[in-house]
mmCIF file of C-alpha atoms in Angstrom:
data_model
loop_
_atom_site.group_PDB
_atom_site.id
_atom_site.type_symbol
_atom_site.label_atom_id
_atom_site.label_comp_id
_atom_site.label_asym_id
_atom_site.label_seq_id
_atom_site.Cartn_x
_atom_site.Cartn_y
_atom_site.Cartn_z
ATOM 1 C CA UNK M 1 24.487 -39.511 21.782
ATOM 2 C CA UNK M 2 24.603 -41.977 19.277
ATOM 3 C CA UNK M 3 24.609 -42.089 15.519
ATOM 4 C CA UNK M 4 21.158 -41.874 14.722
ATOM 5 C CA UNK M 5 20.879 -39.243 17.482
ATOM 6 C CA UNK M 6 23.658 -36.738 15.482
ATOM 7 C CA UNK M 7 21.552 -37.700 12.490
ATOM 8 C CA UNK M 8 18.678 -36.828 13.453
ATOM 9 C CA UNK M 9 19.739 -33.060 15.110
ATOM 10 C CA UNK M 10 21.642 -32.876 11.665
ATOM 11 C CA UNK M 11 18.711 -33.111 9.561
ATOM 12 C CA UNK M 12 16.816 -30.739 12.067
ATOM 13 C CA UNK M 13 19.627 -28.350 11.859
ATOM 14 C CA UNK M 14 19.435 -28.241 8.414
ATOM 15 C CA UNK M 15 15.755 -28.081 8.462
ATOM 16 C CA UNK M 16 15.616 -25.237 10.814
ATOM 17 C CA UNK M 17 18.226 -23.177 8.479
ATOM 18 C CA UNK M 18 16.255 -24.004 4.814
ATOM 19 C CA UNK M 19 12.881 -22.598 7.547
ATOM 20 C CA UNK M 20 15.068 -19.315 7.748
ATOM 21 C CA UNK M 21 16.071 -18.677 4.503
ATOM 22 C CA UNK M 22 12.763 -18.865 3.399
ATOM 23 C CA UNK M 23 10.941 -16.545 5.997
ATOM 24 C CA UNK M 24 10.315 -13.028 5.955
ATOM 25 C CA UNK M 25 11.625 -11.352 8.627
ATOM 26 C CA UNK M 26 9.891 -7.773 7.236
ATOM 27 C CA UNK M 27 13.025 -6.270 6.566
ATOM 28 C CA UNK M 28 12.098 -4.664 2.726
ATOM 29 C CA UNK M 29 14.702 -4.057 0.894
ATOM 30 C CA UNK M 30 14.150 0.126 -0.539
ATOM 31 C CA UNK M 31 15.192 0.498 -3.981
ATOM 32 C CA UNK M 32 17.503 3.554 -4.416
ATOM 33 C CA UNK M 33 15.779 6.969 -3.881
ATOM 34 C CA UNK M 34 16.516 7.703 -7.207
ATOM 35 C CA UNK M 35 12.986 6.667 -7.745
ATOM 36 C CA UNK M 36 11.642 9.821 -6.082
ATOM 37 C CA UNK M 37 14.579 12.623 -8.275
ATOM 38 C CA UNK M 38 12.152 13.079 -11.128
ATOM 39 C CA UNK M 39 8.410 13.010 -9.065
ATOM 40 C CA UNK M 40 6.873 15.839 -9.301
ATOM 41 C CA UNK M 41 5.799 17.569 -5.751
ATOM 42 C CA UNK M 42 2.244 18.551 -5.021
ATOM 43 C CA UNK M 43 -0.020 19.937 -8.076
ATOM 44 C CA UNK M 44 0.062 23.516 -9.475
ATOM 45 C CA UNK M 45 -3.717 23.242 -8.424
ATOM 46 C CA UNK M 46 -5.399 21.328 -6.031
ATOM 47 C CA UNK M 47 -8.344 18.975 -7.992
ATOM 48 C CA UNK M 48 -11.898 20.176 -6.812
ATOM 49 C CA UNK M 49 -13.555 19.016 -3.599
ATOM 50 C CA UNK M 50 -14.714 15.175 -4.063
ATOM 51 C CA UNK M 51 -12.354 14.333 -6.511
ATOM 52 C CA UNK M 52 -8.743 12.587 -6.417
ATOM 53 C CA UNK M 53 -5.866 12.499 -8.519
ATOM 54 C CA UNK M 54 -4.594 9.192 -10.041
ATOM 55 C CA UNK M 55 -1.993 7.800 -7.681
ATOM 56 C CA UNK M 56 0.558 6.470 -10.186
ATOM 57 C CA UNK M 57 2.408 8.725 -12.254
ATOM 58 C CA UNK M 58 2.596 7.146 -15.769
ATOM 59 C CA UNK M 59 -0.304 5.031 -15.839
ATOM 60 C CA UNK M 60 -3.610 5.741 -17.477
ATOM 61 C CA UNK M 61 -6.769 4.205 -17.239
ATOM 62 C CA UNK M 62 -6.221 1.203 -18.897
ATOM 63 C CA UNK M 63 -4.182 0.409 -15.981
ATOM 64 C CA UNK M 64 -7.042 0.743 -13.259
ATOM 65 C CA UNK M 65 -10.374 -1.558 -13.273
ATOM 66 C CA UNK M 66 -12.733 -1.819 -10.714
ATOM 67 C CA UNK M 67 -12.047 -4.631 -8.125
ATOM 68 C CA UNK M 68 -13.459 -3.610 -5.326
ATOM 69 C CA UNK M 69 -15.444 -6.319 -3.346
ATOM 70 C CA UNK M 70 -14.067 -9.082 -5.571
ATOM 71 C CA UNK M 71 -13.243 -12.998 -3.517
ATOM 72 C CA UNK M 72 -9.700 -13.336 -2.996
ATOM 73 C CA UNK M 73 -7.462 -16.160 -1.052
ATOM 74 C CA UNK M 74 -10.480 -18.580 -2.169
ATOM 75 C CA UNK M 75 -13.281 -16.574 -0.600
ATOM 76 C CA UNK M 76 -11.867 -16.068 2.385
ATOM 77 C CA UNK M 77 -11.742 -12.116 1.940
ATOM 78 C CA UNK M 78 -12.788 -9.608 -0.234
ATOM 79 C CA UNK M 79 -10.310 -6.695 -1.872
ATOM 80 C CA UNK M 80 -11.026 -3.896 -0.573
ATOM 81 C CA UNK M 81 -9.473 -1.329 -2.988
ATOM 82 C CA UNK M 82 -8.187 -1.264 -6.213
ATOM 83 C CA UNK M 83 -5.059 -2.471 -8.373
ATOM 84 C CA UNK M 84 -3.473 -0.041 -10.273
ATOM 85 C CA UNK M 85 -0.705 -1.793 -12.399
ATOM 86 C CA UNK M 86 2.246 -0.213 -13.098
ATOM 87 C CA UNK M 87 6.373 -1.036 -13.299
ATOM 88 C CA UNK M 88 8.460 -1.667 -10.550
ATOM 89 C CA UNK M 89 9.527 1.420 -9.071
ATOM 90 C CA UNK M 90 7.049 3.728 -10.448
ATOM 91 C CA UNK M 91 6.209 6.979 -8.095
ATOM 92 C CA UNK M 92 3.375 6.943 -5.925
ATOM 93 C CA UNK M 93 1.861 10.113 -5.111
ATOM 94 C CA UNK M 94 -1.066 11.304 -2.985
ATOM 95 C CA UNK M 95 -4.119 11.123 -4.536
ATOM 96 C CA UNK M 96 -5.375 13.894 -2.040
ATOM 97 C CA UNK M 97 -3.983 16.310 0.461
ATOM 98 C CA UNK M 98 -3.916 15.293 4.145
ATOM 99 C CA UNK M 99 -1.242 14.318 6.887
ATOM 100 C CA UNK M 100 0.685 10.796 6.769
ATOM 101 C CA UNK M 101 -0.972 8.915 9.736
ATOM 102 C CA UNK M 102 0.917 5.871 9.954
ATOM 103 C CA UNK M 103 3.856 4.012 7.689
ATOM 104 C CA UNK M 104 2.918 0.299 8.579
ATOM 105 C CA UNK M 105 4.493 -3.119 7.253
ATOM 106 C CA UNK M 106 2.137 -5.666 7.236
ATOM 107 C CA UNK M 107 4.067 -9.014 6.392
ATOM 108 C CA UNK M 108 1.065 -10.869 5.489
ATOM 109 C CA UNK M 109 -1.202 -8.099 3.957
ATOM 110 C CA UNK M 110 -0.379 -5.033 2.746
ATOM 111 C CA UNK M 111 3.771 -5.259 2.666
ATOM 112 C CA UNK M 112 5.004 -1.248 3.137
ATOM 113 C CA UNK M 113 2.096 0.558 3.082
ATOM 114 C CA UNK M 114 1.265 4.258 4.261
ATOM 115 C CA UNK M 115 -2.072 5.631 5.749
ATOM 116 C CA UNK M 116 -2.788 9.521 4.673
ATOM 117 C CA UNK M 117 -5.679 10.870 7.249
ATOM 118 C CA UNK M 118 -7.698 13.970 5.063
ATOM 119 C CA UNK M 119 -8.359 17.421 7.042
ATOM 120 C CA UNK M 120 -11.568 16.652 8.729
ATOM 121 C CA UNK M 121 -10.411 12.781 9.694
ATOM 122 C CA UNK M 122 -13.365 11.161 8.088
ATOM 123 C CA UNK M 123 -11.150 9.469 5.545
ATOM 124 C CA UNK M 124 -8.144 7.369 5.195
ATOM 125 C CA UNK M 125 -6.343 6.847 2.109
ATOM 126 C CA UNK M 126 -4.447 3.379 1.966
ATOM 127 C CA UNK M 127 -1.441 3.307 0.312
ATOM 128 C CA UNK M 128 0.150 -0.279 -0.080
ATOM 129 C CA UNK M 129 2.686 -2.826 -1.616
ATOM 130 C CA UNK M 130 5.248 -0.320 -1.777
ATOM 131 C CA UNK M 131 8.611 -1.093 -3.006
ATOM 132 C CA UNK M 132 9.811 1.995 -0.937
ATOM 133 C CA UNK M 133 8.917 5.268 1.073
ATOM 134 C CA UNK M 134 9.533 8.592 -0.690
ATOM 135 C CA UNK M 135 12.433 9.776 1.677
ATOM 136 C CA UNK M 136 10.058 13.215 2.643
ATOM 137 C CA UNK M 137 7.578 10.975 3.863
ATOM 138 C CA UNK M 138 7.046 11.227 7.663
ATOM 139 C CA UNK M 139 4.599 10.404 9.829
ATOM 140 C CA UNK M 140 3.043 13.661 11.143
ATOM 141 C CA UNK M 141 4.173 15.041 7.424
ATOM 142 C CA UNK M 142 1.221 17.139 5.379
ATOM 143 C CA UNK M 143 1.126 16.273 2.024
ATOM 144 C CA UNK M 144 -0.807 17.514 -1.194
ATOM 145 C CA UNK M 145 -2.373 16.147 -3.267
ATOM 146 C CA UNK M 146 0.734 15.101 -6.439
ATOM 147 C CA UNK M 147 3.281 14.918 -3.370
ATOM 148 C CA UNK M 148 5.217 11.537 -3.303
ATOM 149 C CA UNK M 149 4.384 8.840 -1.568
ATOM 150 C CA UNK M 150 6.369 6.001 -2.327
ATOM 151 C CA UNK M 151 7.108 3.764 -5.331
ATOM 152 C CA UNK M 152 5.326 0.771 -6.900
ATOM 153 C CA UNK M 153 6.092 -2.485 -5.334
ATOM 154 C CA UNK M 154 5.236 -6.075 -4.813
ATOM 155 C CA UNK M 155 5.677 -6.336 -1.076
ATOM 156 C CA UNK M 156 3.310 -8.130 1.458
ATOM 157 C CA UNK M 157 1.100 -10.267 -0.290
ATOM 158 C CA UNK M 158 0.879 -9.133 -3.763
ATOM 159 C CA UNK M 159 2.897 -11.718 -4.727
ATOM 160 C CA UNK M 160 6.803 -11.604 -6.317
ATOM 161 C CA UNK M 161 6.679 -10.078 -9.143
ATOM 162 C CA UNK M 162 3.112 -8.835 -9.357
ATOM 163 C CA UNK M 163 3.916 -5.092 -9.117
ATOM 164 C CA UNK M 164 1.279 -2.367 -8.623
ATOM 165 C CA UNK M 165 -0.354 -0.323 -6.073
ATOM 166 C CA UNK M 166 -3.150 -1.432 -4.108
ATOM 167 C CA UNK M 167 -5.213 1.982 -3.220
ATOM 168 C CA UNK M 168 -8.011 1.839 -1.104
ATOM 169 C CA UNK M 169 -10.344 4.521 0.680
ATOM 170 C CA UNK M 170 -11.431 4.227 4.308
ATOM 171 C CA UNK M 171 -14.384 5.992 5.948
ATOM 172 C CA UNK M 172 -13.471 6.785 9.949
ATOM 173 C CA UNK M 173 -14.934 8.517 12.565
ATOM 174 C CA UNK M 174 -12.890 12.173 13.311
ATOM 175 C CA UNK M 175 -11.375 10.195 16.471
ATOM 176 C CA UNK M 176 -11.310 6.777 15.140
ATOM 177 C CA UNK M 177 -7.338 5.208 14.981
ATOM 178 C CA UNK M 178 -5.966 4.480 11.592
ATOM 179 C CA UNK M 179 -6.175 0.808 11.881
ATOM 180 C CA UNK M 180 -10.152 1.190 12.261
ATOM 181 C CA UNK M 181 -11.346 2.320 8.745
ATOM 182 C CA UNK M 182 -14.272 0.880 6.979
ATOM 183 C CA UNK M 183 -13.486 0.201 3.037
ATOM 184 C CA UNK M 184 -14.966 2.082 0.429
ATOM 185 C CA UNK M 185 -14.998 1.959 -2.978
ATOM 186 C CA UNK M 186 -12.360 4.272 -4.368
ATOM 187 C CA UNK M 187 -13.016 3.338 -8.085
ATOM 188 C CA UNK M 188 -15.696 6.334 -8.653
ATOM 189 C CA UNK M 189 -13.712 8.879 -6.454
ATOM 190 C CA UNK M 190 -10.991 8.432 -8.540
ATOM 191 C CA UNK M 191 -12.994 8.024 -11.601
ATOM 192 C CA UNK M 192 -14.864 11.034 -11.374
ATOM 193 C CA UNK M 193 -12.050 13.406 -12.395
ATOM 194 C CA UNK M 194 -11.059 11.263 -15.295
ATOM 195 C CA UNK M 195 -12.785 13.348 -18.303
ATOM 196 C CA UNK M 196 -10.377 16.456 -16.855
ATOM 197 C CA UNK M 197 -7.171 13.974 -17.126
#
Protein backbone atom coordinates (compact mmCIF):
# COMPACT_ATOMS: atom_id res chain seq x y z
CA UNK A 1 0.00 0.00 0.00
CA UNK A 2 1.18 3.24 -0.68
CA UNK A 3 1.11 6.61 0.99
CA UNK A 4 -2.06 7.89 0.05
CA UNK A 5 -3.45 4.38 0.67
CA UNK A 6 -2.25 4.54 4.73
CA UNK A 7 -3.75 8.00 4.48
CA UNK A 8 -6.66 7.34 3.47
CA UNK A 9 -7.45 4.06 6.06
CA UNK A 10 -5.98 6.65 8.63
CA UNK A 11 -8.52 9.18 8.17
CA UNK A 12 -11.22 6.32 8.01
CA UNK A 13 -9.88 4.94 11.17
CA UNK A 14 -10.21 7.97 12.78
CA UNK A 15 -13.53 8.58 11.30
CA UNK A 16 -14.92 5.31 12.33
CA UNK A 17 -13.66 5.99 16.14
CA UNK A 18 -15.14 9.96 16.37
CA UNK A 19 -18.68 7.60 14.72
CA UNK A 20 -18.29 5.60 18.10
CA UNK A 21 -17.82 8.00 20.54
CA UNK A 22 -20.68 9.69 19.49
CA UNK A 23 -23.29 6.76 19.28
CA UNK A 24 -25.50 5.42 21.74
CA UNK A 25 -25.05 2.09 22.35
CA UNK A 26 -28.31 2.13 25.02
CA UNK A 27 -26.28 1.47 27.84
CA UNK A 28 -27.98 4.35 30.48
CA UNK A 29 -26.03 5.20 32.93
CA UNK A 30 -28.54 4.79 36.59
CA UNK A 31 -27.91 7.47 38.93
CA UNK A 32 -27.33 6.10 42.49
CA UNK A 33 -30.44 4.50 44.13
CA UNK A 34 -30.25 6.98 46.57
CA UNK A 35 -32.89 8.59 44.51
CA UNK A 36 -35.51 6.03 45.58
CA UNK A 37 -34.31 6.20 50.04
CA UNK A 38 -36.76 9.00 50.68
CA UNK A 39 -39.96 7.93 48.05
CA UNK A 40 -42.65 7.23 49.68
CA UNK A 41 -44.30 3.57 48.89
CA UNK A 42 -47.87 3.19 47.78
CA UNK A 43 -50.62 5.74 49.30
CA UNK A 44 -52.28 5.43 52.76
CA UNK A 45 -55.45 5.35 50.43
CA UNK A 46 -55.95 4.39 47.10
CA UNK A 47 -57.50 7.69 44.94
CA UNK A 48 -61.16 6.83 43.78
CA UNK A 49 -61.96 4.81 40.67
CA UNK A 50 -61.19 7.09 37.42
CA UNK A 51 -58.80 9.15 38.94
CA UNK A 52 -54.79 9.11 39.10
CA UNK A 53 -52.28 10.44 41.25
CA UNK A 54 -49.65 12.95 39.96
CA UNK A 55 -46.63 10.96 38.90
CA UNK A 56 -43.84 13.24 40.15
CA UNK A 57 -43.34 13.75 43.65
CA UNK A 58 -42.55 17.49 44.16
CA UNK A 59 -44.11 19.02 41.31
CA UNK A 60 -47.41 20.80 41.20
CA UNK A 61 -49.47 21.86 38.55
CA UNK A 62 -47.62 24.50 37.24
CA UNK A 63 -45.35 21.87 36.14
CA UNK A 64 -47.94 19.88 33.89
CA UNK A 65 -49.79 21.52 30.69
CA UNK A 66 -51.66 19.83 28.27
CA UNK A 67 -49.65 18.61 25.19
CA UNK A 68 -51.28 15.98 24.06
CA UNK A 69 -51.68 15.78 20.19
CA UNK A 70 -49.24 18.65 19.69
CA UNK A 71 -46.60 18.35 16.06
CA UNK A 72 -43.30 17.35 17.08
CA UNK A 73 -39.93 16.40 14.95
CA UNK A 74 -41.49 19.01 12.31
CA UNK A 75 -44.85 17.31 11.92
CA UNK A 76 -43.74 14.18 11.52
CA UNK A 77 -45.51 12.86 14.83
CA UNK A 78 -47.69 13.92 17.34
CA UNK A 79 -46.93 13.64 21.42
CA UNK A 80 -48.84 11.43 22.66
CA UNK A 81 -48.76 12.17 26.44
CA UNK A 82 -47.77 14.74 28.55
CA UNK A 83 -44.51 16.55 29.98
CA UNK A 84 -44.32 16.88 33.43
CA UNK A 85 -41.13 18.97 34.26
CA UNK A 86 -39.30 18.34 37.08
CA UNK A 87 -35.28 18.07 38.31
CA UNK A 88 -33.05 15.50 37.44
CA UNK A 89 -33.51 12.67 39.59
CA UNK A 90 -36.83 13.38 40.95
CA UNK A 91 -39.02 10.08 41.99
CA UNK A 92 -41.43 8.73 39.73
CA UNK A 93 -44.23 6.95 41.14
CA UNK A 94 -47.30 5.13 39.81
CA UNK A 95 -49.96 7.17 39.08
CA UNK A 96 -52.29 4.03 39.51
CA UNK A 97 -52.11 0.52 40.80
CA UNK A 98 -51.45 -2.31 38.32
CA UNK A 99 -48.54 -4.84 37.44
CA UNK A 100 -45.19 -3.60 35.60
CA UNK A 101 -45.66 -5.10 32.05
CA UNK A 102 -42.56 -4.36 30.41
CA UNK A 103 -39.17 -2.13 31.30
CA UNK A 104 -38.21 -1.15 27.62
CA UNK A 105 -35.26 1.17 26.28
CA UNK A 106 -36.14 2.73 23.31
CA UNK A 107 -32.89 4.53 21.95
CA UNK A 108 -34.69 6.71 19.65
CA UNK A 109 -38.04 7.32 21.53
CA UNK A 110 -38.80 6.92 24.81
CA UNK A 111 -35.04 6.28 26.46
CA UNK A 112 -35.83 3.91 29.87
CA UNK A 113 -39.25 3.75 30.04
CA UNK A 114 -41.68 1.29 31.98
CA UNK A 115 -45.22 0.04 30.91
CA UNK A 116 -47.72 -0.53 34.11
CA UNK A 117 -50.82 -2.82 32.70
CA UNK A 118 -54.13 -1.82 35.24
CA UNK A 119 -56.27 -4.91 36.70
CA UNK A 120 -58.68 -5.45 33.93
CA UNK A 121 -55.81 -4.88 30.99
CA UNK A 122 -57.70 -2.19 29.22
CA UNK A 123 -55.04 0.35 30.06
CA UNK A 124 -51.41 0.97 29.90
CA UNK A 125 -49.68 3.57 31.71
CA UNK A 126 -46.38 4.80 29.92
CA UNK A 127 -43.75 5.71 31.93
CA UNK A 128 -40.67 7.28 30.03
CA UNK A 129 -37.29 9.23 29.88
CA UNK A 130 -36.22 7.81 32.99
CA UNK A 131 -32.93 8.57 34.42
CA UNK A 132 -33.26 5.19 36.35
CA UNK A 133 -35.52 2.19 37.55
CA UNK A 134 -36.60 2.21 41.20
CA UNK A 135 -34.53 -0.95 42.26
CA UNK A 136 -38.21 -2.81 43.44
CA UNK A 137 -39.30 -2.45 40.07
CA UNK A 138 -39.76 -5.81 38.26
CA UNK A 139 -41.45 -6.90 35.55
CA UNK A 140 -44.31 -9.15 36.78
CA UNK A 141 -44.09 -6.67 40.07
CA UNK A 142 -47.75 -5.19 41.38
CA UNK A 143 -47.54 -1.84 42.24
CA UNK A 144 -49.94 0.85 43.87
CA UNK A 145 -50.75 3.57 43.11
CA UNK A 146 -47.62 6.21 45.13
CA UNK A 147 -45.19 3.09 44.65
CA UNK A 148 -41.88 4.09 42.84
CA UNK A 149 -41.29 3.88 39.59
CA UNK A 150 -38.23 5.37 38.61
CA UNK A 151 -36.62 8.84 38.61
CA UNK A 152 -36.84 11.85 36.26
CA UNK A 153 -34.58 11.71 33.35
CA UNK A 154 -33.62 12.95 29.96
CA UNK A 155 -32.98 9.67 28.20
CA UNK A 156 -34.14 8.66 24.61
CA UNK A 157 -35.14 11.55 22.83
CA UNK A 158 -35.98 14.17 25.24
CA UNK A 159 -33.02 15.74 24.56
CA UNK A 160 -29.69 16.33 27.08
CA UNK A 161 -30.61 18.20 29.52
CA UNK A 162 -34.35 18.55 29.05
CA UNK A 163 -35.39 16.58 32.17
CA UNK A 164 -38.98 15.50 32.91
CA UNK A 165 -41.30 12.69 32.59
CA UNK A 166 -43.18 11.97 29.61
CA UNK A 167 -46.57 10.13 30.94
CA UNK A 168 -48.90 8.87 28.63
CA UNK A 169 -52.16 6.60 28.86
CA UNK A 170 -52.86 3.73 26.47
CA UNK A 171 -56.24 2.10 25.79
CA UNK A 172 -55.67 -1.95 24.93
CA UNK A 173 -57.69 -4.71 24.41
CA UNK A 174 -57.58 -7.33 27.76
CA UNK A 175 -55.21 -9.57 25.41
CA UNK A 176 -53.58 -6.95 23.42
CA UNK A 177 -49.35 -6.91 23.99
CA UNK A 178 -47.91 -3.87 25.61
CA UNK A 179 -46.36 -2.52 22.55
CA UNK A 180 -50.03 -2.24 20.95
CA UNK A 181 -51.73 0.61 22.96
CA UNK A 182 -53.69 3.36 21.41
CA UNK A 183 -52.81 6.97 23.07
CA UNK A 184 -55.09 8.76 25.11
CA UNK A 185 -55.18 11.83 26.59
CA UNK A 186 -53.99 11.56 30.17
CA UNK A 187 -54.25 15.36 30.90
CA UNK A 188 -58.05 15.11 32.33
CA UNK A 189 -57.42 11.69 34.12
CA UNK A 190 -54.88 13.20 35.92
CA UNK A 191 -56.56 16.46 36.17
CA UNK A 192 -59.62 15.34 37.59
CA UNK A 193 -58.29 14.68 41.11
CA UNK A 194 -56.51 17.97 41.24
CA UNK A 195 -59.11 20.07 43.51
CA UNK A 196 -58.41 16.99 46.27
CA UNK A 197 -54.42 17.67 45.86
Amino acid sequence: MNRIGWAFLGVFVLAAGLLALLVDFGRASAPSTRVFADAPTGLAEPPPPGQLVLPVRGVGWSSIRDSFGEERGGGERHHTGVDIMAPAGAPVVAAASGTVEKLYYSHGGGGVTAYVRSPDRRLSYYYAHLAAYAPTLREGAAVRAGDPIGAVGDTGNAGAGNFHLHFGVERLNSDDPWYRGRAINPYPLLARGRSQR
